[in-house]
Amino acid sequence: MNTGKLKSIFIFTEPEPKEQFILKENETDKKKESDSNKAKIKIKEQTKSNPQKNDDNEKSRSKDKTPYHLTKGENIEIVGELDKNLEFIKTVFYIPQNGDVVLREFEVIINKKPVPAFAVYIDGLADRKVVADNILNPLMVLSNLDIKSEVTDIMHFVKKHLMAYGQIMVAKTYDKVIEEINFGGCAVFIDGMRGAFTADVKGWEHRNISRPNTELVIRGPQEGFNEVLRVNTALVRKILKDEDLIVETILIGERSKTPCSLMYIKDIANDSLVNEVRRRLKSIKTDYLIDSGELEQLIEDSSYLPTPQLIATERPDRVAAYLSKGKVAVMMHGSPFCLVMPACAASLFHASEDSYIRFPYSNFLRLVRFLAATLSLLLPGIYVAVTNFHVEMLPTDLLLAIAASREKVPFPVIVEILIMEFSFELIREAGIRIPGPIGPTLGIIGALILGQAAVAANIVSPILIIIVAVTGIGSFAVPNFSAAFGFRILRFIYIILGAIAGFLGITLGLFLHVLLQVDQKSFGVPFMTPLAPKAVGIFSESTTREKTWNMERRPDYLNTKDDQRQPKICRKWVIPQKKNSSKNRKEDSNEQ
Amino acid sequence: MNNKTINIGIFENICMLVALTSTQTYLGMPRMIAEASGSAGWMLILYLLAISLLLFFIIQWLYKGNEGLDIVDISEKLGGMPVKLITLILFEAVVFMGSSLTLRQFAEDMKIISLNISPISYVTLFFVAGALVACLLGIEAISRASALIVPVIFTGFIILIISVIGRGNILNLAPIFGIGPKKLFLESLPRISIFSGYIIILITAPYVRTHENFRKIGLYGLAASGFIMFVSVVTYTLVIPYPVSTQYFLPSFQLARMINYGRFFQRLESIFVFTWASSAILYLSVLIYIGLHLFAKTFGLKYFKPLVFSFCTIIFTLSLLPENLPSAVHIESSIFRNYLFIITFIYVILLFSLTKVFRNLPSQQKKRGAKND
């Protein structure tokens, strides 16, 4: 070692400057917020008072390459000069920097005079063929025909004679035009027109309707939602066929402007529930909203509780069934999951198949699911508690078997079970993240680690493998993904409680769990209803499955406008035929 | 405290009442009854149930016209702050003694059943933790938890009874009238304390809205508790003959130990820890909440949550005062239970009677008339 290095150990020397990446603040961040607000107000005022001056501002922004973002609510009105509009659109959409924004300039013949115009749309979002055939072709080619009209106003003339397309709107403000273009529309600006035509020509690529990935059933419809909002709402409408089904559109996201649909049946759903959902949706202030999972977290009552307070489903039939009961659904563009609210604990154990199979089978399945959830939650904790504190309750043979299997295992039960549970979680997580073709390999490795290898190495006892396996299978049997996730986390708490105080610890855990659950509400509805607080029809539909012909009323806790689902006797054929009915039958046959 | 938004149903109230009353079944109550009545425990329970139902009938009659008021409001109505303070002191004594003694007994029971080497303070903490969280969440959460847990506890109780009833001997009930019906009746009067759990409706009365609900809760709750106690005492007497039945500190534990079906189903007493412990935590939660409610309401406090930790600490400390389980049992059965009825029944009847009398006085009626005008 040379003396220089040795010296550097004992004597402080200034470190050599190294090139480090520092994320620089952009220009807009440096400005104070108040300044930016003032500037925006100024722009708005200028736009309204002096379009020419505004145009200069736009040009100067373009020159400085400073992007101009419209903030929601600015509502700057479109000016009549095409050049200014063209410049504005180019600035906003960064044309020509943005390669997928198509801006087509052309001339349209109005009253035998050529008038300059341009169309703008985003390639890939809008349907090119529709734009060409229904927008550009009439404007560029058909406008040359001799049109007999006395209309002199450009806007009315074009709308009445040249726009050969159904879904056409006239936008008066820039932000409306930008919103339409961003959502797959095509905007047409014409010189002299204080507004723009926006055509709904959405035509982006999307996944076809396929089987739902997370809610497969043997009996029942096999359709699942995809990522297109209108397709999803149509799937629900297709099932319900009810003119009272309302689909309200609400845009969420200051920048993403993600369309969401609030769905409910007007003469069934409770108005206060609908208003509350609408209020929560409209009050969300965020820039981008990508998936319904984010939306769920933004509107749920409590973020800390282990169980979800909304039901996320990708089955249209399930959404239709919930809507018919009086619940409210929210769909989001770009997400194949629909959120249904309010949720109660019992509904986390329901599957859509329950309605399609005979009621004894569905009740049996619900019981199996409940037991599976209980096993997934408590079995490892109980095993730890029994082996540490309550060995007397094990029959001697079983006790000896457990003792023999643990003879060579060096760890205490709690360590042993935590190792195994962690390994299981590891495999489960890796199994989801791993690329498809390697998946089965991981399964084999996992099975080997969890099974034979771990036992052979005397790291864990064979009985523990059974415990962990049953626990894992139990958690997969819970139909609701979020609820199963909650149980996975809580299981570790129960293991620790079982290790520190046996059944007493687990009882405390269960007591606190129950307390937190009963204290929870989903959109004003107690989460544990109809069990606590007790509601009418405690054992019908919400907990156990009732016979289809016996489900006469909607859930009591939803306080629906119309709580009668079907008459007391919905199977009229069971009513004994009256004596005079033979006469009626004769009449019927005569009529035939 | 904002009561306007809280609404507790009849079933939830009955469950809380049952939780408060029948928890003793898991402690020394069957043994205490055996000591007092020999083989005629069943008759003693029927006597006590009849008397308590009668007293409650009087209480609910006296309560008529006071809908929406709890015991603090009624005390205030009668004599303002002084009466409120008297009520507070008496009931807080019940709360602190009852909860600390029960806490100690259950903790000792758990030590005997499974946590033999754990210190008593450690075991006690588990019960206190449950009650603390419950009180922090409030009466709505406690009542709903009761509605879920009490049916489970009841199911556990029935399973226990069915499991051991086969080992019973009908001859153990003889002599059928024990020490004699008359003597038994006279001796039974102080034991009416075992039905003191009805005091929960004196607290939750504003949340149950109507007098009809108040009456239903009390009558059904007491009847259900009486049924549980009756079945428990009869089974204990049938399975364990008198005077051996007076020797066991933990009658329910002793019954559970007797479960023996084949080689597999033996020594299942630990399973009943789930029902016993949850019953105890629920009992503590309800009782401590009563204490908190009374304290906060008497002094006009807006929130009771800051008091929860203090109350739980005091009760935890008090529970450690008795030297051991026998001394805790002695204090409970010989002192606490013998005088409890004076507060929970006699004082309440006195308070309600005076309120009714003063309400009907011409001067009071004039006052009310002036107010109404």
PDB file of N, CA and C in Angstrom, chain A residues 382 389-390 392-398 497 500-508 510-512 514-516 518-521 526-528 531-534, chain B residues 11-12 110 113-115 122-123 126-127 129-130 133-134 137 141-142 144-145 147-149 263-264 266-271 273-274 277-278 281-282 285:
ATOM      1  N   ILE A 382     -53.451 -21.450  15.194  1.00  0.00           N
ATOM      2  CA  ILE A 382     -53.961 -22.487  16.102  1.00  0.00           C
ATOM      3  C   ILE A 382     -52.925 -23.595  16.271  1.00  0.00           C
ATOM      4  N   PHE A 389     -49.004 -24.346  23.826  1.00  0.00           N
ATOM      5  CA  PHE A 389     -49.730 -24.105  25.076  1.00  0.00           C
ATOM      6  C   PHE A 389     -50.787 -25.152  25.415  1.00  0.00           C
ATOM      7  N   HIS A 390     -51.339 -25.797  24.411  1.00  0.00           N
ATOM      8  CA  HIS A 390     -52.497 -26.659  24.686  1.00  0.00           C
ATOM      9  C   HIS A 390     -52.251 -28.090  24.206  1.00  0.00           C
ATOM     10  N   GLU A 392     -52.304 -30.742  25.725  1.00  0.00           N
ATOM     11  CA  GLU A 392     -53.149 -31.754  26.356  1.00  0.00           C
ATOM     12  C   GLU A 392     -54.362 -32.103  25.499  1.00  0.00           C
ATOM     13  N   MET A 393     -54.777 -31.183  24.639  1.00  0.00           N
ATOM     14  CA  MET A 393     -55.974 -31.458  23.841  1.00  0.00           C
ATOM     15  C   MET A 393     -55.688 -32.354  22.630  1.00  0.00           C
ATOM     16  N   LEU A 394     -54.416 -32.592  22.364  1.00  0.00           N
ATOM     17  CA  LEU A 394     -54.085 -33.494  21.263  1.00  0.00           C
ATOM     18  C   LEU A 394     -54.170 -34.935  21.752  1.00  0.00           C
ATOM     19  N   PRO A 395     -54.801 -35.793  20.984  1.00  0.00           N
ATOM     20  CA  PRO A 395     -54.807 -37.206  21.362  1.00  0.00           C
ATOM     21  C   PRO A 395     -53.363 -37.736  21.390  1.00  0.00           C
ATOM     22  N   THR A 396     -53.106 -38.683  22.250  1.00  0.00           N
ATOM     23  CA  THR A 396     -51.724 -39.148  22.471  1.00  0.00           C
ATOM     24  C   THR A 396     -51.043 -39.576  21.173  1.00  0.00           C
ATOM     25  N   ASP A 397     -51.774 -40.321  20.334  1.00  0.00           N
ATOM     26  CA  ASP A 397     -51.168 -40.794  19.082  1.00  0.00           C
ATOM     27  C   ASP A 397     -50.713 -39.640  18.199  1.00  0.00           C
ATOM     28  N   LEU A 398     -51.598 -38.655  18.106  1.00  0.00           N
ATOM     29  CA  LEU A 398     -51.276 -37.498  17.270  1.00  0.00           C
ATOM     30  C   LEU A 398     -50.118 -36.709  17.871  1.00  0.00           C
ATOM     31  N   LEU A 497     -49.851 -13.961  17.753  1.00  0.00           N
ATOM     32  CA  LEU A 497     -50.712 -13.999  18.944  1.00  0.00           C
ATOM     33  C   LEU A 497     -50.788 -15.414  19.522  1.00  0.00           C
ATOM     34  N   ILE A 500     -47.611 -16.103  21.465  1.00  0.00           N
ATOM     35  CA  ILE A 500     -47.355 -15.415  22.740  1.00  0.00           C
ATOM     36  C   ILE A 500     -48.375 -15.737  23.836  1.00  0.00           C
ATOM     37  N   ALA A 501     -49.571 -16.157  23.450  1.00  0.00           N
ATOM     38  CA  ALA A 501     -50.557 -16.449  24.501  1.00  0.00           C
ATOM     39  C   ALA A 501     -51.526 -17.575  24.141  1.00  0.00           C
ATOM     40  N   GLY A 502     -51.205 -18.384  23.193  1.00  0.00           N
ATOM     41  CA  GLY A 502     -52.067 -19.522  22.867  1.00  0.00           C
ATOM     42  C   GLY A 502     -53.451 -19.090  22.421  1.00  0.00           C
ATOM     43  N   PHE A 503     -54.451 -19.849  22.832  1.00  0.00           N
ATOM     44  CA  PHE A 503     -55.827 -19.544  22.423  1.00  0.00           C
ATOM     45  C   PHE A 503     -56.301 -18.186  22.963  1.00  0.00           C
ATOM     46  N   LEU A 504     -55.753 -17.785  24.104  1.00  0.00           N
ATOM     47  CA  LEU A 504     -56.137 -16.480  24.654  1.00  0.00           C
ATOM     48  C   LEU A 504     -55.723 -15.366  23.699  1.00  0.00           C
ATOM     49  N   GLY A 505     -54.513 -15.478  23.171  1.00  0.00           N
ATOM     50  CA  GLY A 505     -54.026 -14.486  22.213  1.00  0.00           C
ATOM     51  C   GLY A 505     -54.872 -14.473  20.957  1.00  0.00           C
ATOM     52  N   ILE A 506     -55.196 -15.665  20.463  1.00  0.00           N
ATOM     53  CA  ILE A 506     -56.017 -15.738  19.243  1.00  0.00           C
ATOM     54  C   ILE A 506     -57.410 -15.176  19.506  1.00  0.00           C
ATOM     55  N   THR A 507     -57.936 -15.451  20.703  1.00  0.00           N
ATOM     56  CA  THR A 507     -59.256 -14.900  21.049  1.00  0.00           C
ATOM     57  C   THR A 507     -59.211 -13.381  21.057  1.00  0.00           C
ATOM     58  N   LEU A 508     -58.138 -12.830  21.640  1.00  0.00           N
ATOM     59  CA  LEU A 508     -58.008 -11.371  21.644  1.00  0.00           C
ATOM     60  C   LEU A 508     -57.967 -10.851  20.209  1.00  0.00           C
ATOM     61  N   LEU A 510     -59.198 -12.243  17.528  1.00  0.00           N
ATOM     62  CA  LEU A 510     -60.529 -12.371  16.914  1.00  0.00           C
ATOM     63  C   LEU A 510     -61.473 -11.289  17.418  1.00  0.00           C
ATOM     64  N   PHE A 511     -61.379 -11.012  18.718  1.00  0.00           N
ATOM     65  CA  PHE A 511     -62.250  -9.994  19.310  1.00  0.00           C
ATOM     66  C   PHE A 511     -61.976  -8.629  18.668  1.00  0.00           C
ATOM     67  N   LEU A 512     -60.692  -8.306  18.551  1.00  0.00           N
ATOM     68  CA  LEU A 512     -60.341  -7.010  17.952  1.00  0.00           C
ATOM     69  C   LEU A 512     -60.722  -6.978  16.477  1.00  0.00           C
ATOM     70  N   VAL A 514     -63.205  -8.607  15.081  1.00  0.00           N
ATOM     71  CA  VAL A 514     -64.663  -8.412  15.017  1.00  0.00           C
ATOM     72  C   VAL A 514     -65.012  -6.947  15.296  1.00  0.00           C
ATOM     73  N   LEU A 515     -64.351  -6.376  16.309  1.00  0.00           N
ATOM     74  CA  LEU A 515     -64.633  -4.981  16.665  1.00  0.00           C
ATOM     75  C   LEU A 515     -64.368  -4.044  15.488  1.00  0.00           C
ATOM     76  N   LEU A 516     -63.220  -4.251  14.849  1.00  0.00           N
ATOM     77  CA  LEU A 516     -62.870  -3.377  13.730  1.00  0.00           C
ATOM     78  C   LEU A 516     -63.832  -3.571  12.565  1.00  0.00           C
ATOM     79  N   VAL A 518     -67.026  -4.607  12.741  1.00  0.00           N
ATOM     80  CA  VAL A 518     -68.369  -4.072  13.012  1.00  0.00           C
ATOM     81  C   VAL A 518     -68.376  -2.548  13.047  1.00  0.00           C
ATOM     82  N   ASP A 519     -67.212  -1.975  13.297  1.00  0.00           N
ATOM     83  CA  ASP A 519     -67.115  -0.521  13.336  1.00  0.00           C
ATOM     84  C   ASP A 519     -66.991   0.078  11.932  1.00  0.00           C
ATOM     85  N   GLN A 520     -66.729  -0.797  10.973  1.00  0.00           N
ATOM     86  CA  GLN A 520     -66.485  -0.356   9.602  1.00  0.00           C
ATOM     87  C   GLN A 520     -67.809  -0.106   8.869  1.00  0.00           C
ATOM     88  N   LYS A 521     -67.765   0.856   7.957  1.00  0.00           N
ATOM     89  CA  LYS A 521     -68.954   1.121   7.141  1.00  0.00           C
ATOM     90  C   LYS A 521     -68.547   1.232   5.688  1.00  0.00           C
ATOM     91  N   PRO A 526     -73.404  -0.422   7.555  1.00  0.00           N
ATOM     92  CA  PRO A 526     -72.496  -1.184   8.419  1.00  0.00           C
ATOM     93  C   PRO A 526     -71.976  -2.434   7.705  1.00  0.00           C
ATOM     94  N   PHE A 527     -70.685  -2.647   7.811  1.00  0.00           N
ATOM     95  CA  PHE A 527     -70.042  -3.691   7.010  1.00  0.00           C
ATOM     96  C   PHE A 527     -70.514  -5.094   7.386  1.00  0.00           C
ATOM     97  N   MET A 528     -70.853  -5.305   8.640  1.00  0.00           N
ATOM     98  CA  MET A 528     -71.235  -6.657   9.064  1.00  0.00           C
ATOM     99  C   MET A 528     -72.740  -6.901   8.974  1.00  0.00           C
ATOM    100  N   LEU A 531     -75.773  -9.217   9.878  1.00  0.00           N
ATOM    101  CA  LEU A 531     -75.543  -9.920  11.155  1.00  0.00           C
ATOM    102  C   LEU A 531     -75.459  -8.930  12.316  1.00  0.00           C
ATOM    103  N   ALA A 532     -74.677  -7.874  12.143  1.00  0.00           N
ATOM    104  CA  ALA A 532     -74.536  -6.887  13.209  1.00  0.00           C
ATOM    105  C   ALA A 532     -74.315  -5.519  12.573  1.00  0.00           C
ATOM    106  N   PRO A 533     -75.257  -4.624  12.633  1.00  0.00           N
ATOM    107  CA  PRO A 533     -76.552  -4.749  13.286  1.00  0.00           C
ATOM    108  C   PRO A 533     -77.464  -5.698  12.525  1.00  0.00           C
ATOM    109  N   LYS A 534     -78.318  -6.324  13.297  1.00  0.00           N
ATOM    110  CA  LYS A 534     -79.204  -7.311  12.716  1.00  0.00           C
ATOM    111  C   LYS A 534     -80.214  -6.613  11.793  1.00  0.00           C
TER     112      LYS A 534
ATOM    113  N   PHE B  11     -81.973  -6.432  19.572  1.00  0.00           N
ATOM    114  CA  PHE B  11     -81.149  -7.649  19.653  1.00  0.00           C
ATOM    115  C   PHE B  11     -79.761  -7.337  20.219  1.00  0.00           C
ATOM    116  N   GLU B  12     -79.163  -6.248  19.769  1.00  0.00           N
ATOM    117  CA  GLU B  12     -77.832  -5.865  20.248  1.00  0.00           C
ATOM    118  C   GLU B  12     -77.867  -5.599  21.750  1.00  0.00           C
ATOM    119  N   MET B 110     -57.363 -18.494  33.242  1.00  0.00           N
ATOM    120  CA  MET B 110     -56.530 -18.737  32.051  1.00  0.00           C
ATOM    121  C   MET B 110     -55.167 -19.286  32.443  1.00  0.00           C
ATOM    122  N   ILE B 113     -55.746 -22.868  33.186  1.00  0.00           N
ATOM    123  CA  ILE B 113     -56.079 -23.688  32.018  1.00  0.00           C
ATOM    124  C   ILE B 113     -54.864 -23.893  31.108  1.00  0.00           C
ATOM    125  N   SER B 114     -54.177 -22.809  30.781  1.00  0.00           N
ATOM    126  CA  SER B 114     -53.125 -22.988  29.774  1.00  0.00           C
ATOM    127  C   SER B 114     -51.852 -22.194  29.992  1.00  0.00           C
ATOM    128  N   LEU B 115     -51.941 -21.033  30.603  1.00  0.00           N
ATOM    129  CA  LEU B 115     -50.740 -20.187  30.691  1.00  0.00           C
ATOM    130  C   LEU B 115     -50.121 -20.305  32.090  1.00  0.00           C
ATOM    131  N   TYR B 122     -49.337 -10.315  33.025  1.00  0.00           N
ATOM    132  CA  TYR B 122     -49.232 -10.549  31.577  1.00  0.00           C
ATOM    133  C   TYR B 122     -50.557 -11.064  31.021  1.00  0.00           C
ATOM    134  N   VAL B 123     -51.135 -12.022  31.722  1.00  0.00           N
ATOM    135  CA  VAL B 123     -52.400 -12.603  31.256  1.00  0.00           C
ATOM    136  C   VAL B 123     -53.513 -11.549  31.318  1.00  0.00           C
ATOM    137  N   PHE B 126     -54.083  -9.014  28.370  1.00  0.00           N
ATOM    138  CA  PHE B 126     -54.812  -9.421  27.156  1.00  0.00           C
ATOM    139  C   PHE B 126     -56.287  -9.032  27.251  1.00  0.00           C
ATOM    140  N   PHE B 127     -56.843  -9.229  28.430  1.00  0.00           N
ATOM    141  CA  PHE B 127     -58.255  -8.870  28.617  1.00  0.00           C
ATOM    142  C   PHE B 127     -58.429  -7.351  28.571  1.00  0.00           C
ATOM    143  N   ALA B 129     -56.530  -5.183  27.132  1.00  0.00           N
ATOM    144  CA  ALA B 129     -56.302  -4.652  25.778  1.00  0.00           C
ATOM    145  C   ALA B 129     -57.580  -4.721  24.949  1.00  0.00           C
ATOM    146  N   GLY B 130     -58.260  -5.849  25.039  1.00  0.00           N
ATOM    147  CA  GLY B 130     -59.516  -6.008  24.285  1.00  0.00           C
ATOM    148  C   GLY B 130     -60.546  -4.995  24.713  1.00  0.00           C
ATOM    149  N   VAL B 133     -59.650  -1.315  23.536  1.00  0.00           N
ATOM    150  CA  VAL B 133     -59.964  -1.016  22.124  1.00  0.00           C
ATOM    151  C   VAL B 133     -61.478  -0.904  21.939  1.00  0.00           C
ATOM    152  N   ALA B 134     -62.206  -1.802  22.591  1.00  0.00           N
ATOM    153  CA  ALA B 134     -63.670  -1.779  22.462  1.00  0.00           C
ATOM    154  C   ALA B 134     -64.229  -0.448  22.947  1.00  0.00           C
ATOM    155  N   LEU B 137     -63.635   2.391  20.607  1.00  0.00           N
ATOM    156  CA  LEU B 137     -64.499   2.394  19.418  1.00  0.00           C
ATOM    157  C   LEU B 137     -65.941   2.785  19.751  1.00  0.00           C
ATOM    158  N   ALA B 141     -69.948   0.003  18.356  1.00  0.00           N
ATOM    159  CA  ALA B 141     -69.086  -1.135  18.012  1.00  0.00           C
ATOM    160  C   ALA B 141     -69.252  -2.253  19.041  1.00  0.00           C
ATOM    161  N   ILE B 142     -69.338  -1.880  20.318  1.00  0.00           N
ATOM    162  CA  ILE B 142     -69.493  -2.901  21.370  1.00  0.00           C
ATOM    163  C   ILE B 142     -70.815  -3.648  21.190  1.00  0.00           C
ATOM    164  N   ARG B 144     -72.596  -4.050  18.488  1.00  0.00           N
ATOM    165  CA  ARG B 144     -72.587  -4.911  17.292  1.00  0.00           C
ATOM    166  C   ARG B 144     -71.693  -6.127  17.493  1.00  0.00           C
ATOM    167  N   ALA B 145     -70.574  -5.899  18.181  1.00  0.00           N
ATOM    168  CA  ALA B 145     -69.697  -7.043  18.471  1.00  0.00           C
ATOM    169  C   ALA B 145     -70.440  -8.043  19.361  1.00  0.00           C
ATOM    170  N   ALA B 147     -73.634  -8.554  19.359  1.00  0.00           N
ATOM    171  CA  ALA B 147     -74.601  -9.261  18.517  1.00  0.00           C
ATOM    172  C   ALA B 147     -73.955 -10.397  17.730  1.00  0.00           C
ATOM    173  N   LEU B 148     -72.672 -10.258  17.448  1.00  0.00           N
ATOM    174  CA  LEU B 148     -71.970 -11.330  16.731  1.00  0.00           C
ATOM    175  C   LEU B 148     -71.407 -12.384  17.674  1.00  0.00           C
ATOM    176  N   ILE B 149     -70.853 -11.916  18.801  1.00  0.00           N
ATOM    177  CA  ILE B 149     -70.113 -12.823  19.675  1.00  0.00           C
ATOM    178  C   ILE B 149     -71.030 -13.621  20.604  1.00  0.00           C
ATOM    179  N   ARG B 263     -61.209 -42.082  21.630  1.00  0.00           N
ATOM    180  CA  ARG B 263     -59.818 -41.773  21.928  1.00  0.00           C
ATOM    181  C   ARG B 263     -59.410 -40.388  21.439  1.00  0.00           C
ATOM    182  N   PHE B 264     -60.208 -39.863  20.496  1.00  0.00           N
ATOM    183  CA  PHE B 264     -59.787 -38.591  19.898  1.00  0.00           C
ATOM    184  C   PHE B 264     -60.322 -37.381  20.645  1.00  0.00           C
ATOM    185  N   GLN B 266     -60.933 -35.942  23.612  1.00  0.00           N
ATOM    186  CA  GLN B 266     -60.679 -35.901  25.060  1.00  0.00           C
ATOM    187  C   GLN B 266     -59.967 -34.598  25.397  1.00  0.00           C
ATOM    188  N   ARG B 267     -60.094 -34.198  26.625  1.00  0.00           N
ATOM    189  CA  ARG B 267     -59.398 -33.002  27.120  1.00  0.00           C
ATOM    190  C   ARG B 267     -59.585 -31.803  26.184  1.00  0.00           C
ATOM    191  N   LEU B 268     -60.817 -31.513  25.897  1.00  0.00           N
ATOM    192  CA  LEU B 268     -61.095 -30.429  24.940  1.00  0.00           C
ATOM    193  C   LEU B 268     -61.348 -29.083  25.635  1.00  0.00           C
ATOM    194  N   GLU B 269     -61.033 -29.025  26.928  1.00  0.00           N
ATOM    195  CA  GLU B 269     -61.361 -27.796  27.664  1.00  0.00           C
ATOM    196  C   GLU B 269     -60.709 -26.550  27.063  1.00  0.00           C
ATOM    197  N   SER B 270     -59.544 -26.741  26.434  1.00  0.00           N
ATOM    198  CA  SER B 270     -58.858 -25.565  25.871  1.00  0.00           C
ATOM    199  C   SER B 270     -59.655 -24.903  24.766  1.00  0.00           C
ATOM    200  N   ILE B 271     -60.446 -25.701  24.051  1.00  0.00           N
ATOM    201  CA  ILE B 271     -61.240 -25.118  22.956  1.00  0.00           C
ATOM    202  C   ILE B 271     -62.220 -24.083  23.509  1.00  0.00           C
ATOM    203  N   VAL B 273     -61.707 -22.066  25.714  1.00  0.00           N
ATOM    204  CA  VAL B 273     -61.027 -20.806  26.030  1.00  0.00           C
ATOM    205  C   VAL B 273     -61.553 -19.703  25.118  1.00  0.00           C
ATOM    206  N   PHE B 274     -61.850 -20.062  23.852  1.00  0.00           N
ATOM    207  CA  PHE B 274     -62.344 -19.066  22.903  1.00  0.00           C
ATOM    208  C   PHE B 274     -63.627 -18.416  23.425  1.00  0.00           C
ATOM    209  N   ALA B 277     -62.910 -16.621  27.085  1.00  0.00           N
ATOM    210  CA  ALA B 277     -62.135 -15.382  27.009  1.00  0.00           C
ATOM    211  C   ALA B 277     -62.910 -14.283  26.291  1.00  0.00           C
ATOM    212  N   SER B 278     -63.606 -14.651  25.191  1.00  0.00           N
ATOM    213  CA  SER B 278     -64.353 -13.588  24.495  1.00  0.00           C
ATOM    214  C   SER B 278     -65.508 -13.094  25.357  1.00  0.00           C
ATOM    215  N   ILE B 281     -63.900 -10.671  27.834  1.00  0.00           N
ATOM    216  CA  ILE B 281     -63.510  -9.376  27.235  1.00  0.00           C
ATOM    217  C   ILE B 281     -64.763  -8.540  26.943  1.00  0.00           C
ATOM    218  N   LEU B 282     -65.794  -9.208  26.473  1.00  0.00           N
ATOM    219  CA  LEU B 282     -67.037  -8.496  26.171  1.00  0.00           C
ATOM    220  C   LEU B 282     -67.647  -7.924  27.453  1.00  0.00           C
ATOM    221  N   SER B 285     -65.681  -4.973  28.490  1.00  0.00           N
ATOM    222  CA  SER B 285     -65.910  -3.841  27.572  1.00  0.00           C
ATOM    223  C   SER B 285     -67.210  -3.132  27.930  1.00  0.00           C
TER     224      SER B 285
END
